[in-house]
Amino acid sequence: MVKKYDHIVVGGGASGLTLASLLGLNGRRVLLLEKGKNIGGSLARFYKDGVPFDTGFHFTGGFSPGGILTDMLQVLGFTNCIKPIFFAAPGSVVFRFEENGAVYDMPPGMENFRLALCKYFPDETKAIDEYLRRIKKVCDATVTLDLHKIALSAQPIEEDFVTLEEVLDTLTTNSNLKGVLAAVCLCYGTSPKEVSFANHARVSAGLYNSVARIENGGEALIRAFREAFIKSKVEIICNATIIKCDDIKNDRVGKFILDNGDIILADDCTFTIHPQEVLKILPREHLKKAFVERVSSFETSNGFFSVFGVVEHADSKTFGPGMTSLLPTSDINALLDPKYHGRGALVVVRSVEKSGGKTYCVINAFEPDFFARMKQWADSTVGNRPIAYYEYKERKIKEIRKRICGLNADYQKNFKILGAASVLTFRDYLFSPEGNAYGIKQKIGQFNLFGKQSLLNIYVAGQSGVLPGLVGAMLSSFIIARSLLGKEEFTGFIEKRLCN
């Protein structure tokens, strides 16, 4: 069957959904292709014993007034259907260093964050102020973090060429302060010695201003996108992907062949999937050797070993929302190193969920893990793993449960684990290479796969291109939409939507 569209978007995660919606809002006919059974990717939820759990989207920054996520949702028309639940009460965002017992309760808001740091580290005020000054400098200079400036071209700045570790080392020798400031690295999967200070700042600023969940989790976003697609010219095909780019003339693809046999004609195609998966689809004869080598060299970020459970008999009014990060060491580089074999960092997220007329006090806990540690079982599939894998999984569950129960005496009797997942689980359910959580590592000096490619009607977006996480994934699609729709048309569209 031959079908014709204005645009193809490959990948039904946050980036693909955002781009398809932006194009649809501008009257374009769009085909959204998703390899899995349903759209949403890691935004989707799953249920165990009737309890809803988050697959991969647990919290985000960017929801503060005037924040980039707030503005993007307004442009998409989601303001009234997406409700943020802020981690705002005392004890909502806590860092615990297990090696020395230090506990740091971090309040939302940049100034509140600064005051708390100065209280905990009174001899480090100068270092704290300089660190936050440079965070602000980066954000002020990053035009893509302001939708009103989305038509402008981003320019490199000094902080793009220095690592987070280098900046921290020039500011302080206090290992706990370095650990608190670098702990955000666990939210994007690149270590302090590998990430540029600029990219760290772009992610961290939103989280320092506010940390929030979304009511009903990522499912609320998926529903909002589905409803938007019904109103616009966006068609979804699941269980399908492109297997061949054909009829290439003058460096433009004329036909896109799907694995279901359909032939798709479109003006352009944007891939929002992992760069390694993009490389498998693009025709090698039209790619330069240097390009292939560059994309092949990208390192995937870490994944997670996750446990999901409920705290029975808890008071839902005081239980959450919130999160506690258990850090066995202040050395964040070690905690993001696959060769590190000590106790891992553990992020424990608390939320109150309602389903089927019942209220649940839910814990999602996740510890960074790496595909390299699972290679002995790499060829196995869900439901067909060796006994050794399940023994490993049971050991991890017991270890993590013990650490969670150490946070609250009532958890020992009342915390019930309903499920667990390894990086192999995420790989097999989400079609994520090596079960990575954040695409590729955002390493300093790296030229990411993003924007228009050598085939002139092929584009790439996604969290691997700009910034990791929900905000980065969505933001990349706003930037690509600017290219596809034209700067003038898209700028006018943005301004009109933000003024409504």
Short mmCIF file of C-alpha atoms in Angstrom, two decimals:
data_model
loop_
_atom_site.label_atom_id
_atom_site.label_comp_id
_atom_site.label_asym_id
_atom_site.label_seq_id
_atom_site.Cartn_x
_atom_site.Cartn_y
_atom_site.Cartn_z
CA MET A 1 0.00 0.00 0.00
CA VAL A 2 1.29 3.48 -0.89
CA LYS A 3 0.47 6.39 1.41
CA LYS A 4 1.38 10.10 1.21
CA TYR A 5 2.08 12.47 4.09
CA ASP A 6 3.78 15.81 4.61
CA HIS A 7 6.03 14.46 7.36
CA ILE A 8 7.05 11.16 8.94
CA VAL A 9 8.07 11.03 12.60
CA VAL A 10 9.78 7.84 13.77
CA GLY A 11 9.50 7.05 17.48
CA GLY A 12 6.52 7.47 19.77
CA GLY A 13 8.33 8.69 22.88
CA ALA A 14 8.25 12.22 24.29
CA SER A 15 10.21 13.73 21.41
CA GLY A 16 8.25 12.04 18.62
CA LEU A 17 4.92 12.86 20.24
CA THR A 18 5.93 16.50 20.63
CA LEU A 19 7.11 16.91 17.05
CA ALA A 20 4.06 15.18 15.58
CA SER A 21 1.79 17.40 17.66
CA LEU A 22 3.57 20.62 16.67
CA LEU A 23 3.36 19.72 12.98
CA GLY A 24 -0.28 18.69 13.33
CA LEU A 25 -1.15 21.96 15.06
CA ASN A 26 0.25 23.73 11.99
CA GLY A 27 -2.04 21.83 9.62
CA ARG A 28 0.49 19.30 8.38
CA ARG A 29 -0.43 15.70 7.63
CA VAL A 30 1.84 13.56 9.79
CA LEU A 31 2.57 9.85 10.12
CA LEU A 32 3.88 8.81 13.53
CA LEU A 33 5.60 5.42 13.54
CA GLU A 34 6.15 3.48 16.75
CA LYS A 35 8.00 0.17 16.88
CA GLY A 36 6.23 -0.97 20.04
CA LYS A 37 2.63 -1.89 20.69
CA ASN A 38 1.72 1.56 22.04
CA ILE A 39 2.96 5.12 21.89
CA GLY A 40 4.59 6.72 24.92
CA GLY A 41 7.81 4.79 25.42
CA SER A 42 9.13 5.33 28.93
CA LEU A 43 6.30 7.82 29.62
CA ALA A 44 3.87 4.89 29.82
CA ARG A 45 2.76 3.36 33.08
CA PHE A 46 2.18 -0.26 33.99
CA TYR A 47 0.03 -1.89 36.67
CA LYS A 48 0.82 -4.53 39.28
CA ASP A 49 -2.07 -5.77 41.45
CA GLY A 50 -4.04 -2.73 40.31
CA VAL A 51 -1.32 -0.28 41.39
CA PRO A 52 0.03 2.17 38.78
CA PHE A 53 3.81 2.46 38.47
CA ASP A 54 6.02 4.69 36.34
CA THR A 55 8.16 2.97 33.73
CA GLY A 56 10.82 5.62 33.30
CA PHE A 57 9.35 9.08 33.86
CA HIS A 58 9.35 9.83 37.59
CA PHE A 59 9.92 13.57 37.99
CA THR A 60 11.06 16.60 36.03
CA GLY A 61 12.22 20.17 36.30
CA GLY A 62 11.02 23.08 34.17
CA PHE A 63 7.60 23.53 35.80
CA SER A 64 8.33 26.78 37.63
CA PRO A 65 6.49 29.93 36.43
CA GLY A 66 7.98 30.83 33.08
CA GLY A 67 9.84 27.54 33.02
CA ILE A 68 10.61 25.93 29.67
CA LEU A 69 8.34 22.93 30.29
CA THR A 70 5.46 25.16 31.35
CA ASP A 71 5.83 27.15 28.12
CA MET A 72 6.12 24.06 25.91
CA LEU A 73 2.95 22.58 27.39
CA GLN A 74 1.13 25.88 26.79
CA VAL A 75 2.17 25.89 23.14
CA LEU A 76 0.93 22.31 22.80
CA GLY A 77 -2.38 23.27 24.42
CA PHE A 78 -1.91 21.02 27.46
CA THR A 79 -2.03 23.62 30.24
CA ASN A 80 -5.44 22.54 31.54
CA CYS A 81 -4.88 18.78 31.35
CA ILE A 82 -1.37 18.44 32.81
CA LYS A 83 -1.18 19.05 36.54
CA PRO A 84 2.24 19.27 38.20
CA ILE A 85 2.62 17.93 41.73
CA PHE A 86 5.56 19.75 43.27
CA PHE A 87 8.10 18.35 45.68
CA ALA A 88 7.81 21.40 47.89
CA ALA A 89 7.35 20.36 51.53
CA PRO A 90 10.33 20.01 53.87
CA GLY A 91 11.94 16.61 53.32
CA SER A 92 10.71 16.36 49.74
CA VAL A 93 14.15 16.42 48.10
CA VAL A 94 16.85 14.92 50.30
CA PHE A 95 20.42 13.74 49.73
CA ARG A 96 21.82 11.21 52.21
CA PHE A 97 25.53 10.33 52.17
CA GLU A 98 25.73 6.86 53.61
CA GLU A 99 29.51 6.95 54.11
CA ASN A 100 29.37 9.71 56.74
CA GLY A 101 25.68 10.06 57.65
CA ALA A 102 25.32 13.60 56.26
CA VAL A 103 21.77 14.57 55.27
CA TYR A 104 20.88 17.57 53.09
CA ASP A 105 17.28 18.74 52.65
CA MET A 106 17.12 20.87 49.51
CA PRO A 107 14.13 23.24 49.12
CA PRO A 108 12.83 24.38 45.70
CA GLY A 109 13.69 27.75 44.20
CA MET A 110 17.17 28.92 43.25
CA GLU A 111 17.50 31.36 46.14
CA ASN A 112 16.14 28.84 48.65
CA PHE A 113 18.57 26.28 47.27
CA ARG A 114 21.44 28.75 47.71
CA LEU A 115 20.44 29.56 51.30
CA ALA A 116 20.19 25.88 52.20
CA LEU A 117 23.63 25.16 50.75
CA CYS A 118 25.10 28.10 52.66
CA LYS A 119 23.51 26.79 55.87
CA TYR A 120 24.96 23.31 55.39
CA PHE A 121 28.34 24.59 54.14
CA PRO A 122 28.89 27.96 55.86
CA ASP A 123 32.58 28.07 54.90
CA GLU A 124 31.77 27.58 51.21
CA THR A 125 29.54 30.59 50.53
CA LYS A 126 31.91 32.05 47.94
CA ALA A 127 32.10 28.74 46.06
CA ILE A 128 28.32 28.29 46.16
CA ASP A 129 27.65 31.79 44.85
CA GLU A 130 30.17 31.39 42.02
CA TYR A 131 28.71 28.02 41.06
CA LEU A 132 25.17 29.43 40.87
CA ARG A 133 26.39 32.55 39.05
CA ARG A 134 27.83 30.34 36.34
CA ILE A 135 24.63 28.28 36.20
CA LYS A 136 22.69 31.48 35.57
CA LYS A 137 25.22 32.67 33.01
CA VAL A 138 24.80 29.48 30.98
CA CYS A 139 21.00 29.60 31.09
CA ASP A 140 20.88 33.27 30.15
CA ALA A 141 23.12 32.57 27.16
CA THR A 142 21.18 29.48 25.98
CA VAL A 143 18.54 30.90 23.65
CA THR A 144 16.87 27.52 23.14
CA LEU A 145 15.75 27.52 26.79
CA ASP A 146 13.46 30.46 25.98
CA LEU A 147 10.70 29.75 23.44
CA HIS A 148 10.47 33.47 22.67
CA LYS A 149 14.00 33.16 21.26
CA ILE A 150 13.53 29.78 19.56
CA ALA A 151 14.24 31.26 16.11
CA LEU A 152 17.74 32.34 17.15
CA SER A 153 20.78 30.16 16.58
CA ALA A 154 22.58 28.84 19.64
CA GLN A 155 26.17 29.99 20.07
CA PRO A 156 28.86 28.11 22.05
CA ILE A 157 30.03 29.66 25.30
CA GLU A 158 33.05 29.19 27.55
CA GLU A 159 31.25 26.67 29.76
CA ASP A 160 30.70 24.35 26.78
CA PHE A 161 34.43 23.60 26.82
CA VAL A 162 35.06 22.85 30.48
CA THR A 163 33.82 19.85 32.44
CA LEU A 164 31.67 19.98 35.54
CA GLU A 165 34.48 18.29 37.47
CA GLU A 166 36.97 20.97 36.41
CA VAL A 167 34.65 23.75 37.57
CA LEU A 168 33.92 22.09 40.91
CA ASP A 169 37.63 21.45 41.52
CA THR A 170 38.40 25.14 41.04
CA LEU A 171 35.65 26.14 43.49
CA THR A 172 35.98 23.83 46.48
CA THR A 173 37.74 20.87 48.07
CA ASN A 174 34.67 19.91 50.12
CA SER A 175 33.71 16.44 48.86
CA ASN A 176 30.16 16.55 50.21
CA LEU A 177 29.45 19.90 48.55
CA LYS A 178 30.83 18.55 45.29
CA GLY A 179 28.62 15.49 45.70
CA VAL A 180 25.45 17.53 46.26
CA LEU A 181 26.17 19.79 43.27
CA ALA A 182 27.12 16.88 41.00
CA ALA A 183 24.29 14.57 42.09
CA VAL A 184 22.11 15.88 39.25
CA CYS A 185 24.42 13.87 36.97
CA LEU A 186 22.40 10.85 38.12
CA CYS A 187 19.41 12.46 36.38
CA TYR A 188 21.08 12.50 32.98
CA GLY A 189 23.62 9.68 33.08
CA THR A 190 26.92 11.43 32.33
CA SER A 191 29.63 11.74 34.97
CA PRO A 192 31.15 15.05 36.17
CA LYS A 193 34.43 14.29 34.38
CA GLU A 194 32.62 13.69 31.06
CA VAL A 195 29.88 16.33 30.88
CA SER A 196 30.39 19.97 30.02
CA PHE A 197 29.52 22.43 32.74
CA ALA A 198 27.13 24.10 30.27
CA ASN A 199 25.01 21.00 29.70
CA HIS A 200 25.03 20.26 33.42
CA ALA A 201 23.79 23.80 34.06
CA ARG A 202 21.02 23.51 31.46
CA VAL A 203 19.62 20.44 33.16
CA SER A 204 20.29 21.46 36.76
CA ALA A 205 18.71 24.90 36.67
CA GLY A 206 15.23 23.52 36.04
CA LEU A 207 15.59 21.01 38.88
CA TYR A 208 16.95 23.61 41.30
CA ASN A 209 13.95 25.83 40.62
CA SER A 210 11.40 23.04 41.06
CA VAL A 211 11.03 19.28 41.06
CA ALA A 212 7.62 17.91 40.19
CA ARG A 213 5.72 14.84 39.18
CA ILE A 214 2.70 14.93 36.90
CA GLU A 215 -0.65 13.79 38.20
CA ASN A 216 -1.24 10.32 36.70
CA GLY A 217 2.37 10.30 35.54
CA GLY A 218 3.42 10.10 31.92
CA GLU A 219 0.04 8.59 31.04
CA ALA A 220 -1.45 12.07 31.42
CA LEU A 221 0.90 13.31 28.71
CA ILE A 222 0.16 10.35 26.45
CA ARG A 223 -3.59 10.98 26.76
CA ALA A 224 -3.11 14.66 25.99
CA PHE A 225 -1.13 13.84 22.85
CA ARG A 226 -3.70 11.27 21.71
CA GLU A 227 -6.50 13.80 22.06
CA ALA A 228 -4.47 16.39 20.15
CA PHE A 229 -3.83 13.90 17.33
CA ILE A 230 -7.56 13.24 16.98
CA LYS A 231 -8.12 16.96 16.36
CA SER A 232 -5.24 17.30 13.88
CA LYS A 233 -3.89 15.42 10.91
CA VAL A 234 -1.67 12.97 12.78
CA GLU A 235 -1.96 9.26 12.06
CA ILE A 236 -0.33 6.68 14.32
CA ILE A 237 0.94 3.29 13.20
CA CYS A 238 2.32 1.04 15.96
CA ASN A 239 4.29 -2.19 15.58
CA ALA A 240 6.00 -0.64 12.56
CA THR A 241 9.20 1.08 11.58
CA ILE A 242 11.20 2.02 8.49
CA ILE A 243 13.45 -0.70 7.10
CA LYS A 244 14.62 1.05 3.93
CA CYS A 245 15.09 4.53 2.51
CA ASP A 246 14.55 4.16 -1.25
CA ASP A 247 14.40 6.09 -4.51
CA ILE A 248 17.16 8.49 -3.43
CA LYS A 249 17.78 11.33 -5.88
CA ASN A 250 19.72 14.56 -5.35
CA ASP A 251 20.39 13.50 -1.75
CA ARG A 252 16.70 13.23 -0.94
CA VAL A 253 14.78 10.09 -0.02
CA GLY A 254 11.78 9.52 -2.28
CA LYS A 255 10.23 6.48 -0.61
CA PHE A 256 10.26 5.01 2.87
CA ILE A 257 9.60 1.28 3.08
CA LEU A 258 8.02 -0.04 6.31
CA ASP A 259 8.48 -3.50 7.78
CA ASN A 260 4.75 -4.10 7.26
CA GLY A 261 5.21 -3.66 3.52
CA ASP A 262 3.71 -0.17 3.23
CA ILE A 263 5.43 2.40 1.01
CA ILE A 264 5.35 5.91 2.43
CA LEU A 265 5.86 9.08 0.41
CA ALA A 266 6.69 12.18 2.44
CA ASP A 267 8.51 15.48 2.17
CA ASP A 268 10.77 14.56 5.07
CA CYS A 269 11.33 12.12 7.92
CA THR A 270 12.52 12.83 11.45
CA PHE A 271 13.97 10.08 13.61
CA THR A 272 13.51 10.53 17.36
CA ILE A 273 15.03 7.16 18.28
CA HIS A 274 18.48 6.21 19.58
CA PRO A 275 21.32 7.26 17.20
CA GLN A 276 22.49 3.65 16.88
CA GLU A 277 19.03 2.67 15.63
CA VAL A 278 19.03 5.57 13.16
CA LEU A 279 22.36 4.37 11.80
CA LYS A 280 20.87 0.92 11.13
CA ILE A 281 18.15 2.43 8.92
CA LEU A 282 20.04 5.04 6.90
CA PRO A 283 21.60 3.65 3.67
CA ARG A 284 25.34 3.22 4.24
CA GLU A 285 26.20 4.02 0.62
CA HIS A 286 24.95 7.56 1.22
CA LEU A 287 26.84 8.08 4.46
CA LYS A 288 30.43 9.20 4.91
CA LYS A 289 32.78 6.88 6.76
CA ALA A 290 33.55 9.60 9.30
CA PHE A 291 29.82 9.99 10.03
CA VAL A 292 29.37 6.26 10.62
CA GLU A 293 32.42 6.13 12.87
CA ARG A 294 31.25 9.14 14.87
CA VAL A 295 27.79 7.76 15.55
CA SER A 296 29.18 4.29 16.26
CA SER A 297 31.49 5.79 18.87
CA PHE A 298 28.67 7.27 20.96
CA GLU A 299 28.47 5.66 24.40
CA THR A 300 25.05 4.77 25.71
CA SER A 301 24.09 6.17 29.09
CA ASN A 302 23.38 4.00 32.10
CA GLY A 303 20.13 2.19 32.70
CA PHE A 304 18.56 1.28 36.03
CA PHE A 305 17.72 -1.62 38.23
CA SER A 306 14.29 -0.63 39.54
CA VAL A 307 11.93 -1.91 42.19
CA PHE A 308 8.27 -0.99 42.49
CA GLY A 309 6.21 -1.31 45.63
CA VAL A 310 3.66 0.08 48.04
CA VAL A 311 3.77 1.10 51.69
CA GLU A 312 0.70 -0.39 53.28
CA HIS A 313 -1.12 1.38 56.16
CA ALA A 314 0.68 4.66 55.41
CA ASP A 315 -1.00 8.06 55.76
CA SER A 316 -1.46 9.28 52.19
CA LYS A 317 -1.73 12.88 53.40
CA THR A 318 1.84 12.93 54.67
CA PHE A 319 3.52 10.21 52.57
CA GLY A 320 4.51 12.14 49.48
CA PRO A 321 5.39 13.37 46.98
CA GLY A 322 9.14 13.41 47.39
CA MET A 323 12.42 11.68 46.76
CA THR A 324 15.48 10.69 48.72
CA SER A 325 18.81 10.03 47.02
CA LEU A 326 20.97 7.54 48.92
CA LEU A 327 24.60 8.15 47.99
CA PRO A 328 27.12 5.60 49.31
CA THR A 329 29.92 7.98 48.32
CA SER A 330 30.23 11.61 47.34
CA ASP A 331 32.24 10.52 44.29
CA ILE A 332 29.61 10.78 41.54
CA ASN A 333 32.18 9.75 38.93
CA ALA A 334 32.46 6.37 40.62
CA LEU A 335 28.69 5.93 40.89
CA LEU A 336 28.37 6.36 37.10
CA ASP A 337 31.29 4.09 36.22
CA PRO A 338 30.37 0.59 34.97
CA LYS A 339 33.59 -0.70 36.53
CA TYR A 340 32.55 0.47 40.00
CA HIS A 341 31.36 -2.50 42.06
CA GLY A 342 30.46 -0.91 45.36
CA ARG A 343 26.97 -0.10 46.54
CA GLY A 344 25.23 2.05 43.94
CA ALA A 345 23.32 5.29 44.28
CA LEU A 346 19.65 4.69 44.98
CA VAL A 347 16.90 7.21 44.23
CA VAL A 348 13.68 6.54 46.15
CA VAL A 349 10.64 8.37 44.78
CA ARG A 350 7.43 8.54 46.80
CA SER A 351 4.02 9.30 45.31
CA VAL A 352 0.35 8.91 46.14
CA GLU A 353 -1.58 7.25 43.34
CA LYS A 354 -5.27 6.59 42.83
CA SER A 355 -6.62 3.72 40.77
CA GLY A 356 -9.84 1.70 40.80
CA GLY A 357 -11.27 3.79 43.60
CA LYS A 358 -8.30 3.06 45.88
CA THR A 359 -5.40 5.19 47.09
CA TYR A 360 -1.87 3.79 47.17
CA CYS A 361 1.36 5.04 48.76
CA VAL A 362 3.82 4.09 46.04
CA ILE A 363 7.59 3.80 45.97
CA ASN A 364 9.58 3.68 42.73
CA ALA A 365 13.26 3.11 43.52
CA PHE A 366 16.02 2.90 40.94
CA GLU A 367 19.75 2.31 41.05
CA PRO A 368 22.05 3.10 38.10
CA ASP A 369 23.08 -0.08 36.32
CA PHE A 370 24.92 -0.90 33.13
CA PHE A 371 24.51 -3.25 30.22
CA ALA A 372 28.18 -4.22 30.52
CA ARG A 373 27.35 -5.96 33.80
CA MET A 374 24.60 -7.99 32.12
CA LYS A 375 26.43 -9.22 29.02
CA GLN A 376 26.40 -12.82 30.19
CA TRP A 377 22.61 -12.73 29.82
CA ALA A 378 22.43 -10.36 26.83
CA ASP A 379 21.04 -12.99 24.46
CA SER A 380 18.14 -13.89 26.76
CA THR A 381 14.63 -12.47 26.40
CA VAL A 382 11.72 -11.69 28.72
CA GLY A 383 10.33 -14.92 30.12
CA ASN A 384 13.36 -16.87 28.93
CA ARG A 385 16.19 -15.85 31.24
CA PRO A 386 18.64 -18.30 32.89
CA ILE A 387 18.38 -19.18 36.58
CA ALA A 388 21.52 -17.17 37.38
CA TYR A 389 19.79 -14.01 36.17
CA TYR A 390 16.82 -14.51 38.48
CA GLU A 391 19.17 -15.22 41.39
CA TYR A 392 20.97 -11.96 40.64
CA LYS A 393 17.65 -10.16 40.50
CA GLU A 394 16.54 -11.54 43.87
CA ARG A 395 19.81 -10.43 45.47
CA LYS A 396 19.35 -6.92 44.11
CA ILE A 397 15.75 -6.76 45.32
CA LYS A 398 16.79 -7.75 48.86
CA GLU A 399 19.65 -5.24 48.92
CA ILE A 400 17.47 -2.38 47.70
CA ARG A 401 14.61 -3.24 50.05
CA LYS A 402 17.00 -3.16 53.01
CA ARG A 403 18.21 0.31 52.07
CA ILE A 404 14.68 1.63 51.54
CA CYS A 405 13.57 0.23 54.90
CA GLY A 406 16.44 2.10 56.53
CA LEU A 407 14.65 5.36 55.68
CA ASN A 408 11.62 4.68 57.86
CA ALA A 409 11.07 2.16 60.67
CA ASP A 410 7.52 1.47 59.46
CA TYR A 411 8.77 0.32 56.06
CA GLN A 412 10.25 -2.90 57.47
CA LYS A 413 6.78 -4.32 58.07
CA ASN A 414 4.74 -2.32 55.58
CA PHE A 415 6.81 -1.94 52.41
CA LYS A 416 5.72 -4.55 49.87
CA ILE A 417 7.65 -4.96 46.61
CA LEU A 418 5.37 -5.84 43.70
CA GLY A 419 7.90 -5.92 40.86
CA ALA A 420 11.43 -5.25 39.67
CA ALA A 421 13.17 -4.57 36.37
CA SER A 422 16.77 -4.73 35.14
CA VAL A 423 18.41 -2.98 32.21
CA LEU A 424 17.54 -6.05 30.13
CA THR A 425 13.87 -5.59 31.01
CA PHE A 426 13.97 -1.99 29.82
CA ARG A 427 15.87 -2.99 26.69
CA ASP A 428 13.32 -5.61 25.69
CA TYR A 429 10.17 -3.64 26.51
CA LEU A 430 11.26 -0.22 25.27
CA PHE A 431 13.49 -1.21 22.31
CA SER A 432 16.24 0.77 24.00
CA PRO A 433 19.77 -0.29 23.04
CA GLU A 434 21.47 -1.71 26.12
CA GLY A 435 18.51 -0.61 28.26
CA ASN A 436 19.86 2.94 28.52
CA ALA A 437 17.72 5.55 30.22
CA TYR A 438 19.03 8.75 28.64
CA GLY A 439 20.06 7.85 25.12
CA ILE A 440 23.75 8.55 24.65
CA LYS A 441 26.12 10.15 27.15
CA GLN A 442 26.30 13.91 26.71
CA LYS A 443 30.11 14.02 26.67
CA ILE A 444 32.07 17.25 26.37
CA GLY A 445 33.27 18.04 22.85
CA GLN A 446 30.94 15.48 21.32
CA PHE A 447 29.09 16.35 18.11
CA ASN A 448 25.71 14.77 18.72
CA LEU A 449 23.41 13.42 16.02
CA PHE A 450 20.83 16.17 15.64
CA GLY A 451 19.12 18.25 12.99
CA LYS A 452 19.30 17.87 9.20
CA GLN A 453 21.49 15.05 7.92
CA SER A 454 23.47 14.48 4.70
CA LEU A 455 20.27 13.15 3.14
CA LEU A 456 18.55 16.50 2.96
CA ASN A 457 15.06 15.44 3.97
CA ILE A 458 16.22 13.36 6.94
CA TYR A 459 16.28 14.92 10.41
CA VAL A 460 17.14 13.62 13.86
CA ALA A 461 15.72 14.77 17.21
CA GLY A 462 15.40 13.26 20.68
CA GLN A 463 17.09 13.47 24.07
CA SER A 464 20.37 12.24 22.59
CA GLY A 465 20.57 15.37 20.44
CA VAL A 466 20.18 18.32 22.81
CA LEU A 467 19.57 17.46 26.46
CA PRO A 468 18.44 14.29 28.23
CA GLY A 469 15.11 13.75 29.96
CA LEU A 470 11.60 14.94 29.20
CA VAL A 471 12.53 18.60 28.80
CA GLY A 472 15.47 17.83 26.51
CA ALA A 473 13.46 15.41 24.38
CA MET A 474 10.60 17.87 23.90
CA LEU A 475 12.89 20.85 23.37
CA SER A 476 14.73 19.05 20.58
CA SER A 477 11.45 18.67 18.73
CA PHE A 478 10.64 22.35 19.08
CA ILE A 479 13.99 23.12 17.45
CA ILE A 480 13.39 20.64 14.61
CA ALA A 481 9.86 21.98 14.09
CA ARG A 482 11.44 25.40 13.54
CA SER A 483 13.42 23.92 10.64
CA LEU A 484 10.50 22.01 9.14
CA LEU A 485 7.96 24.82 9.36
CA GLY A 486 10.30 27.74 8.74
CA LYS A 487 11.55 30.23 11.31
CA GLU A 488 9.05 32.96 10.53
CA GLU A 489 5.98 30.73 10.51
CA PHE A 490 7.06 28.85 13.63
CA THR A 491 7.98 32.01 15.56
CA GLY A 492 4.57 33.48 14.83
CA PHE A 493 2.91 30.24 15.93
CA ILE A 494 4.88 30.20 19.19
CA GLU A 495 4.12 33.79 20.07
CA LYS A 496 0.43 33.36 19.34
CA ARG A 497 0.19 30.24 21.52
CA LEU A 498 2.11 31.82 24.40
CA CYS A 499 -0.13 34.87 24.36
CA ASN A 500 -3.34 32.85 24.64
#
